[in-house]
Amino acid sequence: QVQLVESGGGLVTAGGSLRLSCAASGSRSSIDVMNWYRQAPGKQRELIATITFGGATAYADSVKGRFTISRDNAKNTVYLQMNSLKPEDTGVYLCNLITYSGTSRRDYWGQGTQVTVSS
């Protein structure tokens, strides 16, 4: 069973930075995609960054140029470096792992870490 544990959230003033981590434990396929989602109060969950096992990345327009997703496959950890934070970045940040094996797909979720950006 795969488990994901996020860390690194907190309270920061606008313009500041935070780095989130998501550590994955348990065996899984080497073919996977790791995502960061944001759940803001009163809003739908938003996919904000994606990274494949090979390192290809994609970002939501709302964070492009400010956030950077990266991964250390040896440590089974994905990171989200968040710079120039804005109050609208406030929310619970959730790590999502998607694994593929043949034609099957499995999704795993962490518990989330709170990020609060004050103005």
PDB file of C-alpha atoms in Angstrom:
ATOM      1  CA  GLN A   1       0.000   0.000   0.000  1.00  0.00           C
ATOM      2  CA  VAL A   2       1.350   3.390  -1.001  1.00  0.00           C
ATOM      3  CA  GLN A   3       1.241   6.231   1.504  1.00  0.00           C
ATOM      4  CA  LEU A   4       1.855   9.910   0.798  1.00  0.00           C
ATOM      5  CA  VAL A   5       2.881  12.369   3.490  1.00  0.00           C
ATOM      6  CA  GLU A   6       2.996  16.100   2.775  1.00  0.00           C
ATOM      7  CA  SER A   7       4.956  18.648   4.767  1.00  0.00           C
ATOM      8  CA  GLY A   8       6.183  22.212   4.540  1.00  0.00           C
ATOM      9  CA  GLY A   9       2.982  24.199   4.752  1.00  0.00           C
ATOM     10  CA  GLY A  10       2.535  27.180   7.019  1.00  0.00           C
ATOM     11  CA  LEU A  11       1.747  30.862   7.294  1.00  0.00           C
ATOM     12  CA  VAL A  12       3.641  33.312   5.115  1.00  0.00           C
ATOM     13  CA  THR A  13       3.170  36.935   4.110  1.00  0.00           C
ATOM     14  CA  ALA A  14       2.479  37.872   0.501  1.00  0.00           C
ATOM     15  CA  GLY A  15       5.609  37.797  -1.614  1.00  0.00           C
ATOM     16  CA  GLY A  16       7.172  35.092   0.505  1.00  0.00           C
ATOM     17  CA  SER A  17       8.158  31.531  -0.328  1.00  0.00           C
ATOM     18  CA  LEU A  18       7.469  28.029   0.898  1.00  0.00           C
ATOM     19  CA  ARG A  19       8.633  24.606  -0.207  1.00  0.00           C
ATOM     20  CA  LEU A  20       6.271  21.679   0.110  1.00  0.00           C
ATOM     21  CA  SER A  21       7.389  18.063   0.163  1.00  0.00           C
ATOM     22  CA  CYS A  22       5.488  14.863  -0.504  1.00  0.00           C
ATOM     23  CA  ALA A  23       7.166  11.621   0.499  1.00  0.00           C
ATOM     24  CA  ALA A  24       5.837   8.373  -0.940  1.00  0.00           C
ATOM     25  CA  SER A  25       6.305   5.056   0.804  1.00  0.00           C
ATOM     26  CA  GLY A  26       5.405   1.555  -0.327  1.00  0.00           C
ATOM     27  CA  SER A  27       6.088  -0.264  -3.547  1.00  0.00           C
ATOM     28  CA  ARG A  28       4.580   0.903  -6.774  1.00  0.00           C
ATOM     29  CA  SER A  29       5.051   0.891 -10.494  1.00  0.00           C
ATOM     30  CA  SER A  30       7.943   2.908 -11.871  1.00  0.00           C
ATOM     31  CA  ILE A  31       5.532   4.447 -14.360  1.00  0.00           C
ATOM     32  CA  ASP A  32       3.821   7.222 -12.493  1.00  0.00           C
ATOM     33  CA  VAL A  33       2.787  10.821 -12.418  1.00  0.00           C
ATOM     34  CA  MET A  34       2.826  13.008  -9.346  1.00  0.00           C
ATOM     35  CA  ASN A  35       0.575  16.018  -8.964  1.00  0.00           C
ATOM     36  CA  TRP A  36      -0.015  18.867  -6.557  1.00  0.00           C
ATOM     37  CA  TYR A  37      -3.590  20.042  -6.109  1.00  0.00           C
ATOM     38  CA  ARG A  38      -4.905  23.042  -4.224  1.00  0.00           C
ATOM     39  CA  GLN A  39      -8.197  23.118  -2.354  1.00  0.00           C
ATOM     40  CA  ALA A  40      -9.116  26.705  -1.575  1.00  0.00           C
ATOM     41  CA  PRO A  41     -12.044  27.584   0.709  1.00  0.00           C
ATOM     42  CA  GLY A  42     -15.293  27.551  -1.250  1.00  0.00           C
ATOM     43  CA  LYS A  43     -13.601  26.537  -4.503  1.00  0.00           C
ATOM     44  CA  GLN A  44     -13.150  23.362  -6.476  1.00  0.00           C
ATOM     45  CA  ARG A  45      -9.974  21.389  -6.123  1.00  0.00           C
ATOM     46  CA  GLU A  46      -7.469  22.703  -8.664  1.00  0.00           C
ATOM     47  CA  LEU A  47      -4.610  20.839 -10.324  1.00  0.00           C
ATOM     48  CA  ILE A  48      -1.676  23.226 -10.135  1.00  0.00           C
ATOM     49  CA  ALA A  49       1.429  21.208 -11.051  1.00  0.00           C
ATOM     50  CA  THR A  50       2.323  17.849 -12.575  1.00  0.00           C
ATOM     51  CA  ILE A  51       5.568  15.943 -13.006  1.00  0.00           C
ATOM     52  CA  THR A  52       6.112  12.613 -14.730  1.00  0.00           C
ATOM     53  CA  PHE A  53       8.604   9.953 -13.688  1.00  0.00           C
ATOM     54  CA  GLY A  54      10.838  11.206 -16.494  1.00  0.00           C
ATOM     55  CA  GLY A  55      10.675  14.780 -15.246  1.00  0.00           C
ATOM     56  CA  ALA A  56       8.271  16.424 -17.693  1.00  0.00           C
ATOM     57  CA  THR A  57       6.297  19.193 -15.971  1.00  0.00           C
ATOM     58  CA  ALA A  58       3.126  21.175 -16.448  1.00  0.00           C
ATOM     59  CA  TYR A  59       1.542  24.021 -14.487  1.00  0.00           C
ATOM     60  CA  ALA A  60      -1.754  25.783 -14.095  1.00  0.00           C
ATOM     61  CA  ASP A  61      -1.741  29.316 -15.472  1.00  0.00           C
ATOM     62  CA  SER A  62      -2.397  30.652 -11.973  1.00  0.00           C
ATOM     63  CA  VAL A  63       1.015  29.471 -10.730  1.00  0.00           C
ATOM     64  CA  LYS A  64       3.130  29.422 -13.880  1.00  0.00           C
ATOM     65  CA  GLY A  65       6.372  31.317 -13.399  1.00  0.00           C
ATOM     66  CA  ARG A  66       6.043  31.313  -9.599  1.00  0.00           C
ATOM     67  CA  PHE A  67       5.874  27.634  -8.640  1.00  0.00           C
ATOM     68  CA  THR A  68       8.305  24.859  -9.544  1.00  0.00           C
ATOM     69  CA  ILE A  69       7.615  21.148  -9.188  1.00  0.00           C
ATOM     70  CA  SER A  70      10.509  18.716  -8.946  1.00  0.00           C
ATOM     71  CA  ARG A  71      11.128  15.182  -7.793  1.00  0.00           C
ATOM     72  CA  ASP A  72      13.869  13.028  -6.356  1.00  0.00           C
ATOM     73  CA  ASN A  73      13.127   9.494  -7.501  1.00  0.00           C
ATOM     74  CA  ALA A  74      15.826   8.037  -5.245  1.00  0.00           C
ATOM     75  CA  LYS A  75      14.025   9.535  -2.235  1.00  0.00           C
ATOM     76  CA  ASN A  76      10.512   8.928  -3.620  1.00  0.00           C
ATOM     77  CA  THR A  77       9.767  12.561  -2.930  1.00  0.00           C
ATOM     78  CA  VAL A  78       8.182  15.344  -4.939  1.00  0.00           C
ATOM     79  CA  TYR A  79       8.616  19.009  -4.091  1.00  0.00           C
ATOM     80  CA  LEU A  80       6.721  22.189  -4.828  1.00  0.00           C
ATOM     81  CA  GLN A  81       8.754  25.377  -4.551  1.00  0.00           C
ATOM     82  CA  MET A  82       6.352  28.288  -4.230  1.00  0.00           C
ATOM     83  CA  ASN A  83       7.684  31.819  -4.721  1.00  0.00           C
ATOM     84  CA  SER A  84       6.002  35.213  -4.881  1.00  0.00           C
ATOM     85  CA  LEU A  85       3.067  33.852  -2.933  1.00  0.00           C
ATOM     86  CA  LYS A  86      -0.249  35.667  -3.079  1.00  0.00           C
ATOM     87  CA  PRO A  87      -3.236  35.592  -0.712  1.00  0.00           C
ATOM     88  CA  GLU A  88      -5.170  33.692  -3.387  1.00  0.00           C
ATOM     89  CA  ASP A  89      -2.650  30.849  -3.073  1.00  0.00           C
ATOM     90  CA  THR A  90      -4.142  30.085   0.333  1.00  0.00           C
ATOM     91  CA  GLY A  91      -5.560  26.588   0.655  1.00  0.00           C
ATOM     92  CA  VAL A  92      -4.860  22.984   1.458  1.00  0.00           C
ATOM     93  CA  TYR A  93      -2.225  21.529  -0.846  1.00  0.00           C
ATOM     94  CA  LEU A  94      -2.619  17.851  -1.625  1.00  0.00           C
ATOM     95  CA  CYS A  95      -0.180  15.455  -3.199  1.00  0.00           C
ATOM     96  CA  ASN A  96      -1.566  12.932  -5.682  1.00  0.00           C
ATOM     97  CA  LEU A  97       0.234   9.937  -7.128  1.00  0.00           C
ATOM     98  CA  ILE A  98      -1.059   8.117 -10.181  1.00  0.00           C
ATOM     99  CA  THR A  99       0.477   4.774 -11.030  1.00  0.00           C
ATOM    100  CA  TYR A 100       0.050   2.828 -14.232  1.00  0.00           C
ATOM    101  CA  SER A 101       0.522  -0.895 -14.655  1.00  0.00           C
ATOM    102  CA  GLY A 102      -0.570  -2.337 -17.967  1.00  0.00           C
ATOM    103  CA  THR A 103      -4.066  -0.996 -18.498  1.00  0.00           C
ATOM    104  CA  SER A 104      -4.746  -0.355 -14.826  1.00  0.00           C
ATOM    105  CA  ARG A 105      -4.458   2.964 -13.045  1.00  0.00           C
ATOM    106  CA  ARG A 106      -4.443   3.682  -9.320  1.00  0.00           C
ATOM    107  CA  ASP A 107      -4.682   7.009  -7.526  1.00  0.00           C
ATOM    108  CA  TYR A 108      -3.233   7.758  -4.103  1.00  0.00           C
ATOM    109  CA  TRP A 109      -3.725  10.907  -2.028  1.00  0.00           C
ATOM    110  CA  GLY A 110      -2.001  12.508   0.899  1.00  0.00           C
ATOM    111  CA  GLN A 111      -3.805  14.198   3.766  1.00  0.00           C
ATOM    112  CA  GLY A 112      -2.804  17.679   2.651  1.00  0.00           C
ATOM    113  CA  THR A 113      -0.846  20.541   4.152  1.00  0.00           C
ATOM    114  CA  GLN A 114      -2.275  23.985   4.862  1.00  0.00           C
ATOM    115  CA  VAL A 115      -0.761  27.045   3.222  1.00  0.00           C
ATOM    116  CA  THR A 116      -1.946  30.451   4.354  1.00  0.00           C
ATOM    117  CA  VAL A 117      -0.740  33.633   2.685  1.00  0.00           C
ATOM    118  CA  SER A 118      -1.523  36.863   4.480  1.00  0.00           C
ATOM    119  CA  SER A 119      -1.720  40.207   2.733  1.00  0.00           C
TER     120      SER A 119
END
